Amino acid sequence: MIEFDNVTKVYSNGTVGLRNINLTIREGELVVIVGLSGAGKSTFLRSINRLTDISSGDIRVNGKSVTRASGSQLRHIRRDIGMIFQSFNLVKRSTVIRNVLSGRVGYHSTFRTMLGWFPKQDVELSLDALQRVNIREKAYVRSDQLSGGQQQRVSIARALAQEARVILADEPVASLDPLTTRQVMEDLKRINRDMNITTVINLHFIDLAREYATRIIGLRAGEVVFDGTPEEATDEA
Ligand code: ADP
Ligand code: ADP
């Protein structure tokens, strides 16, 4: 489903982001990428939907090369990939439902959606997505009136409304308190299990990785130094 084929990323200043990465993430996995700050976690995640261009090698999503994709092919690949960020990336002054509806933009190319008007079935889909993360009652509230945890659940709902088959979450709980962190991790885990959405999450807490992942990949200085089950990720490793 997501294949890294000898992937190396060297930034223009010479910094190595990723070095010779070879691995396959299968459909339905919940992979947590762990490593210290600067290990390459964010580069790894962002290269999957080509927010970052790699220097050599190839990345394939569902068999299609992201590296060699044309503009329209890339848009198509990206439609299947929902992104979740540490800082939520919501339009703060917009309502929750409008933020979730924005996940539908890639499905239309009409003047109406450009103005923010979506078909009724998109609204239904968005409300269902909000239901799945238990904040449907906040649909018509302005996004900046929600707590951090609620805002992160809105961004998960946006990925669901997008009908993403893959969720990439870059430090999704880094700005949340411990209780809210658990709620958001539970939501991601539940969605991964119930909807079979392949999920890749960057975390810097190994304990959370052990608790929620089906597979842990450890990075150090751009290289894979661990790839195994949570049970194998013991402290002497
Ligand atoms: P992590 O997400 O694990 O903190 P990153 O993927 O952000 O790691 O960074 C990996 C390495 O690449 C680090 O040494 C970082 O300083 C470097 N890096 C990240 N982005 C850039 C950039 N735009 N230009 C140069 N170096 C970068
Ligand atoms: P606005 O204040 O932006 O004019 P409206 O009064 O038209 O909003 O609608 C109220 C809320 O309902 C808005 O937050 C809007 O996002 C949402 N909404 C309901 N149906 C739709 C739809 N078909 N397309 C887009 N937004 C919708």
mmCIF file of C-alpha atoms and ligand atoms in Angstrom:
data_model
loop_
_atom_site.group_PDB
_atom_site.id
_atom_site.type_symbol
_atom_site.label_atom_id
_atom_site.label_comp_id
_atom_site.label_asym_id
_atom_site.label_seq_id
_atom_site.Cartn_x
_atom_site.Cartn_y
_atom_site.Cartn_z
ATOM 1 C CA MET A 1 0.000 0.000 0.000
ATOM 2 C CA ILE A 2 2.837 2.424 0.889
ATOM 3 C CA GLU A 3 6.220 1.319 -0.464
ATOM 4 C CA PHE A 4 9.578 2.983 0.118
ATOM 5 C CA ASP A 5 12.089 1.808 -2.426
ATOM 6 C CA ASN A 6 15.623 2.906 -1.539
ATOM 7 C CA VAL A 7 14.476 6.385 -0.553
ATOM 8 C CA THR A 8 17.030 9.072 0.252
ATOM 9 C CA LYS A 9 16.342 12.713 0.956
ATOM 10 C CA VAL A 10 19.140 15.232 1.196
ATOM 11 C CA TYR A 11 18.085 18.832 1.834
ATOM 12 C CA SER A 12 19.652 21.570 -0.277
ATOM 13 C CA ASN A 13 21.962 22.526 2.604
ATOM 14 C CA GLY A 14 23.360 18.986 2.672
ATOM 15 C CA THR A 15 21.401 17.721 5.682
ATOM 16 C CA VAL A 16 20.337 14.105 5.321
ATOM 17 C CA GLY A 17 16.626 13.748 6.048
ATOM 18 C CA LEU A 18 16.259 10.077 5.052
ATOM 19 C CA ARG A 19 18.899 7.526 4.052
ATOM 20 C CA ASN A 20 18.210 4.365 2.011
ATOM 21 C CA ILE A 21 14.766 3.596 3.362
ATOM 22 C CA ASN A 22 13.277 0.296 2.159
ATOM 23 C CA LEU A 23 9.984 -0.785 3.672
ATOM 24 C CA THR A 24 6.351 -1.538 2.938
ATOM 25 C CA ILE A 25 3.385 -0.435 5.005
ATOM 26 C CA ARG A 26 0.434 -2.741 4.390
ATOM 27 C CA GLU A 27 -3.238 -1.872 4.265
ATOM 28 C CA GLY A 28 -4.787 -1.559 7.720
ATOM 29 C CA GLU A 29 -1.548 -1.199 9.657
ATOM 30 C CA LEU A 30 -1.246 1.398 12.398
ATOM 31 C CA VAL A 31 2.399 2.368 12.173
ATOM 32 C CA VAL A 32 3.970 4.706 14.678
ATOM 33 C CA ILE A 33 7.233 6.366 13.693
ATOM 34 C CA VAL A 34 9.393 7.196 16.699
ATOM 35 C CA GLY A 35 12.682 8.989 17.068
ATOM 36 C CA LEU A 36 14.272 12.051 18.598
ATOM 37 C CA SER A 37 13.753 15.495 17.158
ATOM 38 C CA GLY A 38 15.622 15.671 13.849
ATOM 39 C CA ALA A 39 15.523 11.902 13.262
ATOM 40 C CA GLY A 40 13.574 12.300 10.001
ATOM 41 C CA LYS A 41 10.010 11.486 11.117
ATOM 42 C CA SER A 42 8.450 14.519 9.515
ATOM 43 C CA THR A 43 10.479 14.106 6.319
ATOM 44 C CA PHE A 44 9.304 10.480 6.145
ATOM 45 C CA LEU A 45 5.648 11.398 6.506
ATOM 46 C CA ARG A 46 5.719 14.417 4.204
ATOM 47 C CA SER A 47 7.461 12.525 1.449
ATOM 48 C CA ILE A 48 4.537 10.056 1.232
ATOM 49 C CA ASN A 49 2.196 12.637 -0.291
ATOM 50 C CA ARG A 50 5.067 14.639 -1.738
ATOM 51 C CA LEU A 51 4.824 17.669 0.491
ATOM 52 C CA THR A 52 8.578 17.031 0.384
ATOM 53 C CA ASP A 53 10.353 15.821 -2.760
ATOM 54 C CA ILE A 54 12.799 12.978 -2.245
ATOM 55 C CA SER A 55 16.294 13.022 -3.784
ATOM 56 C CA SER A 56 16.450 9.412 -5.007
ATOM 57 C CA GLY A 57 14.498 6.166 -4.897
ATOM 58 C CA ASP A 58 10.763 5.798 -5.291
ATOM 59 C CA ILE A 59 7.645 5.928 -3.125
ATOM 60 C CA ARG A 60 4.491 4.147 -4.263
ATOM 61 C CA VAL A 61 0.998 4.450 -2.828
ATOM 62 C CA ASN A 62 -1.375 1.693 -3.967
ATOM 63 C CA GLY A 63 1.146 0.755 -6.605
ATOM 64 C CA LYS A 64 1.319 4.254 -8.084
ATOM 65 C CA SER A 65 4.575 6.162 -8.017
ATOM 66 C CA VAL A 66 4.235 9.385 -6.051
ATOM 67 C CA THR A 67 7.728 10.350 -7.150
ATOM 68 C CA ARG A 68 6.927 10.264 -10.855
ATOM 69 C CA ALA A 69 3.273 11.343 -10.701
ATOM 70 C CA SER A 70 2.108 14.214 -12.907
ATOM 71 C CA GLY A 71 0.109 17.061 -11.385
ATOM 72 C CA SER A 72 -3.275 15.438 -11.966
ATOM 73 C CA GLN A 73 -2.043 11.981 -10.908
ATOM 74 C CA LEU A 74 -0.676 13.516 -7.716
ATOM 75 C CA ARG A 75 -3.995 15.206 -6.967
ATOM 76 C CA HIS A 76 -5.658 11.845 -7.376
ATOM 77 C CA ILE A 77 -3.196 10.089 -5.060
ATOM 78 C CA ARG A 78 -3.531 12.872 -2.477
ATOM 79 C CA ARG A 79 -7.295 12.535 -2.416
ATOM 80 C CA ASP A 80 -6.799 9.158 -0.726
ATOM 81 C CA ILE A 81 -4.455 10.593 1.907
ATOM 82 C CA GLY A 82 -5.679 12.601 4.885
ATOM 83 C CA MET A 83 -3.115 14.749 6.713
ATOM 84 C CA ILE A 84 -3.290 15.583 10.401
ATOM 85 C CA PHE A 85 -0.908 18.133 11.906
ATOM 86 C CA GLN A 86 0.230 19.096 15.378
ATOM 87 C CA SER A 87 -1.337 22.533 14.930
ATOM 88 C CA PHE A 88 -4.680 21.159 13.578
ATOM 89 C CA ASN A 89 -4.600 23.350 10.424
ATOM 90 C CA LEU A 90 -8.238 24.388 10.621
ATOM 91 C CA VAL A 91 -9.661 27.637 9.320
ATOM 92 C CA LYS A 92 -10.217 29.112 12.777
ATOM 93 C CA ARG A 93 -12.946 31.584 11.925
ATOM 94 C CA SER A 94 -14.974 29.000 10.005
ATOM 95 C CA THR A 95 -17.516 26.635 11.468
ATOM 96 C CA VAL A 96 -16.583 23.059 12.226
ATOM 97 C CA ILE A 97 -18.801 21.739 9.402
ATOM 98 C CA ARG A 98 -17.148 24.059 6.881
ATOM 99 C CA ASN A 99 -13.733 22.763 7.899
ATOM 100 C CA VAL A 100 -14.909 19.176 7.535
ATOM 101 C CA LEU A 101 -16.554 19.956 4.187
ATOM 102 C CA SER A 102 -13.224 21.232 2.924
ATOM 103 C CA GLY A 103 -12.202 17.544 2.812
ATOM 104 C CA ARG A 104 -14.641 17.220 -0.104
ATOM 105 C CA VAL A 105 -12.993 19.867 -2.308
ATOM 106 C CA GLY A 106 -10.952 17.311 -4.277
ATOM 107 C CA TYR A 107 -14.168 15.605 -5.400
ATOM 108 C CA HIS A 108 -15.525 18.626 -7.230
ATOM 109 C CA SER A 109 -14.253 21.167 -9.660
ATOM 110 C CA THR A 110 -17.263 23.400 -9.749
ATOM 111 C CA PHE A 111 -17.800 27.095 -9.193
ATOM 112 C CA ARG A 112 -20.173 26.313 -6.312
ATOM 113 C CA THR A 113 -17.632 24.397 -4.227
ATOM 114 C CA MET A 114 -15.102 27.126 -4.928
ATOM 115 C CA LEU A 115 -17.550 29.449 -3.179
ATOM 116 C CA GLY A 116 -17.963 26.943 -0.371
ATOM 117 C CA TRP A 117 -21.317 25.448 -1.308
ATOM 118 C CA PHE A 118 -21.308 21.651 -1.295
ATOM 119 C CA PRO A 119 -23.967 19.117 -2.325
ATOM 120 C CA LYS A 120 -26.320 17.923 0.413
ATOM 121 C CA GLN A 121 -24.767 14.449 0.476
ATOM 122 C CA ASP A 122 -21.394 16.028 1.317
ATOM 123 C CA VAL A 123 -22.982 17.726 4.319
ATOM 124 C CA GLU A 124 -24.447 14.358 5.413
ATOM 125 C CA LEU A 125 -21.072 12.677 4.981
ATOM 126 C CA SER A 126 -19.409 15.438 7.027
ATOM 127 C CA LEU A 127 -21.950 15.163 9.837
ATOM 128 C CA ASP A 128 -21.435 11.375 9.892
ATOM 129 C CA ALA A 129 -17.681 11.960 10.105
ATOM 130 C CA LEU A 130 -18.197 14.287 13.076
ATOM 131 C CA GLN A 131 -20.401 11.636 14.671
ATOM 132 C CA ARG A 132 -17.562 9.104 14.424
ATOM 133 C CA VAL A 133 -15.342 11.315 16.544
ATOM 134 C CA ASN A 134 -18.218 12.230 18.867
ATOM 135 C CA ILE A 135 -18.448 15.955 18.182
ATOM 136 C CA ARG A 136 -21.410 16.155 15.862
ATOM 137 C CA GLU A 137 -23.065 18.576 18.262
ATOM 138 C CA LYS A 138 -20.251 21.063 17.562
ATOM 139 C CA ALA A 139 -20.924 21.144 13.801
ATOM 140 C CA TYR A 140 -22.090 24.749 13.684
ATOM 141 C CA VAL A 141 -19.696 26.146 16.274
ATOM 142 C CA ARG A 142 -16.758 28.283 15.176
ATOM 143 C CA SER A 143 -13.630 26.133 15.129
ATOM 144 C CA ASP A 144 -11.603 28.465 17.340
ATOM 145 C CA GLN A 145 -14.138 27.997 20.145
ATOM 146 C CA LEU A 146 -13.171 24.354 20.539
ATOM 147 C CA SER A 147 -10.499 22.899 22.793
ATOM 148 C CA GLY A 148 -7.302 21.549 21.244
ATOM 149 C CA GLY A 149 -8.497 17.956 21.498
ATOM 150 C CA GLN A 150 -11.813 18.819 19.873
ATOM 151 C CA GLN A 151 -10.025 20.675 17.064
ATOM 152 C CA GLN A 152 -7.854 17.638 16.441
ATOM 153 C CA ARG A 153 -10.969 15.487 16.228
ATOM 154 C CA VAL A 154 -12.365 17.925 13.641
ATOM 155 C CA SER A 155 -9.244 17.423 11.556
ATOM 156 C CA ILE A 156 -9.721 13.636 11.848
ATOM 157 C CA ALA A 157 -13.342 14.120 10.717
ATOM 158 C CA ARG A 158 -12.071 16.144 7.737
ATOM 159 C CA ALA A 159 -9.908 13.183 6.702
ATOM 160 C CA LEU A 160 -12.930 10.882 7.053
ATOM 161 C CA ALA A 161 -15.142 13.189 4.982
ATOM 162 C CA GLN A 162 -12.393 13.147 2.394
ATOM 163 C CA GLU A 163 -12.874 9.337 2.333
ATOM 164 C CA ALA A 164 -9.145 8.973 2.783
ATOM 165 C CA ARG A 165 -7.788 5.411 2.756
ATOM 166 C CA VAL A 166 -4.578 6.551 4.438
ATOM 167 C CA ILE A 167 -4.143 8.921 7.381
ATOM 168 C CA LEU A 168 -0.773 10.560 7.975
ATOM 169 C CA ALA A 169 -0.545 12.265 11.358
ATOM 170 C CA ASP A 170 2.502 14.418 12.110
ATOM 171 C CA GLU A 171 2.841 14.736 15.910
ATOM 172 C CA PRO A 172 -0.951 14.900 16.317
ATOM 173 C CA VAL A 173 -0.852 14.988 20.126
ATOM 174 C CA ALA A 174 2.250 17.089 20.709
ATOM 175 C CA SER A 175 0.273 20.118 21.872
ATOM 176 C CA LEU A 176 -2.355 18.229 23.888
ATOM 177 C CA ASP A 177 -2.571 17.375 27.582
ATOM 178 C CA PRO A 178 -2.235 13.717 28.656
ATOM 179 C CA LEU A 179 -5.972 13.002 28.917
ATOM 180 C CA THR A 180 -6.795 14.579 25.550
ATOM 181 C CA THR A 181 -3.798 12.821 24.033
ATOM 182 C CA ARG A 182 -5.379 9.482 24.948
ATOM 183 C CA GLN A 183 -8.763 10.472 23.515
ATOM 184 C CA VAL A 184 -7.217 11.459 20.189
ATOM 185 C CA MET A 185 -5.066 8.313 20.056
ATOM 186 C CA GLU A 186 -8.173 6.208 20.841
ATOM 187 C CA ASP A 187 -10.063 7.928 18.010
ATOM 188 C CA LEU A 188 -7.234 7.257 15.543
ATOM 189 C CA LYS A 189 -7.005 3.633 16.681
ATOM 190 C CA ARG A 190 -10.762 3.070 16.455
ATOM 191 C CA ILE A 191 -10.930 4.543 12.959
ATOM 192 C CA ASN A 192 -7.946 2.466 11.875
ATOM 193 C CA ARG A 193 -9.660 -0.692 13.124
ATOM 194 C CA ASP A 194 -13.297 -0.031 12.172
ATOM 195 C CA MET A 195 -12.655 1.477 8.750
ATOM 196 C CA ASN A 196 -9.412 -0.292 7.907
ATOM 197 C CA ILE A 197 -7.695 3.030 7.237
ATOM 198 C CA THR A 198 -3.937 2.632 6.988
ATOM 199 C CA THR A 199 -2.505 5.013 9.567
ATOM 200 C CA VAL A 200 0.994 6.388 10.026
ATOM 201 C CA ILE A 201 1.603 8.537 13.103
ATOM 202 C CA ASN A 202 4.733 10.403 14.176
ATOM 203 C CA LEU A 203 5.194 10.466 17.918
ATOM 204 C CA HIS A 204 8.067 11.206 20.194
ATOM 205 C CA PHE A 205 6.670 9.223 23.121
ATOM 206 C CA ILE A 206 7.683 5.583 22.931
ATOM 207 C CA ASP A 207 5.116 4.601 25.600
ATOM 208 C CA LEU A 208 2.219 5.810 23.453
ATOM 209 C CA ALA A 209 3.710 4.017 20.451
ATOM 210 C CA ARG A 210 3.845 0.743 22.406
ATOM 211 C CA GLU A 211 0.263 1.152 23.502
ATOM 212 C CA TYR A 212 -1.407 1.988 20.190
ATOM 213 C CA ALA A 213 0.764 0.817 17.287
ATOM 214 C CA THR A 214 0.528 -2.468 15.413
ATOM 215 C CA ARG A 215 4.066 -1.751 14.208
ATOM 216 C CA ILE A 216 6.787 0.622 15.365
ATOM 217 C CA ILE A 217 9.452 2.064 13.102
ATOM 218 C CA GLY A 218 12.346 3.777 14.836
ATOM 219 C CA LEU A 219 14.384 6.404 12.996
ATOM 220 C CA ARG A 220 17.766 7.849 13.899
ATOM 221 C CA ALA A 221 19.627 10.299 11.682
ATOM 222 C CA GLY A 222 17.394 9.404 8.743
ATOM 223 C CA GLU A 223 17.896 5.655 9.029
ATOM 224 C CA VAL A 224 15.592 2.871 10.181
ATOM 225 C CA VAL A 225 17.094 1.510 13.399
ATOM 226 C CA PHE A 226 14.056 -0.466 14.538
ATOM 227 C CA ASP A 227 11.109 -2.039 12.725
ATOM 228 C CA GLY A 228 8.940 -4.440 14.683
ATOM 229 C CA THR A 229 5.962 -5.060 16.914
ATOM 230 C CA PRO A 230 5.281 -3.134 20.126
ATOM 231 C CA GLU A 231 6.216 -6.329 22.028
ATOM 232 C CA GLU A 232 9.634 -6.339 20.372
ATOM 233 C CA ALA A 233 10.196 -2.681 21.228
ATOM 234 C CA THR A 234 11.668 -3.389 24.632
ATOM 235 C CA ASP A 235 14.036 -1.035 26.381
ATOM 236 C CA GLU A 236 17.159 -3.092 25.789
ATOM 237 C CA ALA A 237 16.537 -2.924 22.009
HETATM 238 P P1 ADP B 1 11.822 14.988 12.923
HETATM 239 O O1 ADP B 1 10.455 15.110 12.331
HETATM 240 O O2 ADP B 1 12.160 13.589 13.355
HETATM 241 O O3 ADP B 1 12.083 15.982 13.993
HETATM 242 P P2 ADP B 1 12.738 16.095 10.394
HETATM 243 O O4 ADP B 1 12.267 15.160 9.344
HETATM 244 O O5 ADP B 1 11.978 17.340 10.615
HETATM 245 O O6 ADP B 1 12.901 15.285 11.762
HETATM 246 O O7 ADP B 1 14.241 16.498 10.093
HETATM 247 C C1 ADP B 1 15.255 15.563 9.701
HETATM 248 C C2 ADP B 1 16.542 16.308 9.478
HETATM 249 O O8 ADP B 1 16.387 17.161 8.339
HETATM 250 C C3 ADP B 1 16.950 17.229 10.628
HETATM 251 O O9 ADP B 1 18.346 17.246 10.711
HETATM 252 C C4 ADP B 1 16.411 18.573 10.195
HETATM 253 O O10 ADP B 1 17.163 19.606 10.780
HETATM 254 C C5 ADP B 1 16.603 18.510 8.708
HETATM 255 N N1 ADP B 1 15.628 19.340 7.953
HETATM 256 C C6 ADP B 1 14.284 19.293 8.022
HETATM 257 N N2 ADP B 1 13.727 20.169 7.175
HETATM 258 C C7 ADP B 1 14.749 20.813 6.569
HETATM 259 C C8 ADP B 1 14.846 21.845 5.580
HETATM 260 N N3 ADP B 1 13.738 22.384 5.037
HETATM 261 N N4 ADP B 1 16.077 22.247 5.189
HETATM 262 C C9 ADP B 1 17.186 21.679 5.713
HETATM 263 N N5 ADP B 1 17.175 20.717 6.635
HETATM 264 C C10 ADP B 1 15.977 20.275 7.066
HETATM 265 P P1 ADP B 2 -22.947 31.439 6.148
HETATM 266 O O1 ADP B 2 -23.032 32.089 7.484
HETATM 267 O O2 ADP B 2 -21.562 31.035 5.794
HETATM 268 O O3 ADP B 2 -23.676 32.138 5.046
HETATM 269 P P2 ADP B 2 -25.192 29.613 6.049
HETATM 270 O O4 ADP B 2 -26.113 30.461 6.866
HETATM 271 O O5 ADP B 2 -25.391 29.506 4.583
HETATM 272 O O6 ADP B 2 -23.668 30.042 6.355
HETATM 273 O O7 ADP B 2 -25.195 28.136 6.659
HETATM 274 C C1 ADP B 2 -25.009 27.919 8.038
HETATM 275 C C2 ADP B 2 -24.026 26.792 8.213
HETATM 276 O O8 ADP B 2 -24.455 25.614 7.556
HETATM 277 C C3 ADP B 2 -22.655 27.149 7.664
HETATM 278 O O9 ADP B 2 -21.715 26.953 8.688
HETATM 279 C C4 ADP B 2 -22.442 26.165 6.530
HETATM 280 O O10 ADP B 2 -21.104 25.718 6.598
HETATM 281 C C5 ADP B 2 -23.367 25.020 6.818
HETATM 282 N N1 ADP B 2 -23.945 24.364 5.615
HETATM 283 C C6 ADP B 2 -25.175 23.789 5.557
HETATM 284 N N2 ADP B 2 -25.431 23.270 4.361
HETATM 285 C C7 ADP B 2 -24.354 23.506 3.617
HETATM 286 C C8 ADP B 2 -24.004 23.196 2.256
HETATM 287 N N3 ADP B 2 -24.839 22.532 1.435
HETATM 288 N N4 ADP B 2 -22.804 23.594 1.810
HETATM 289 C C9 ADP B 2 -21.969 24.261 2.639
HETATM 290 N N5 ADP B 2 -22.228 24.562 3.904
HETATM 291 C C10 ADP B 2 -23.399 24.189 4.412
#
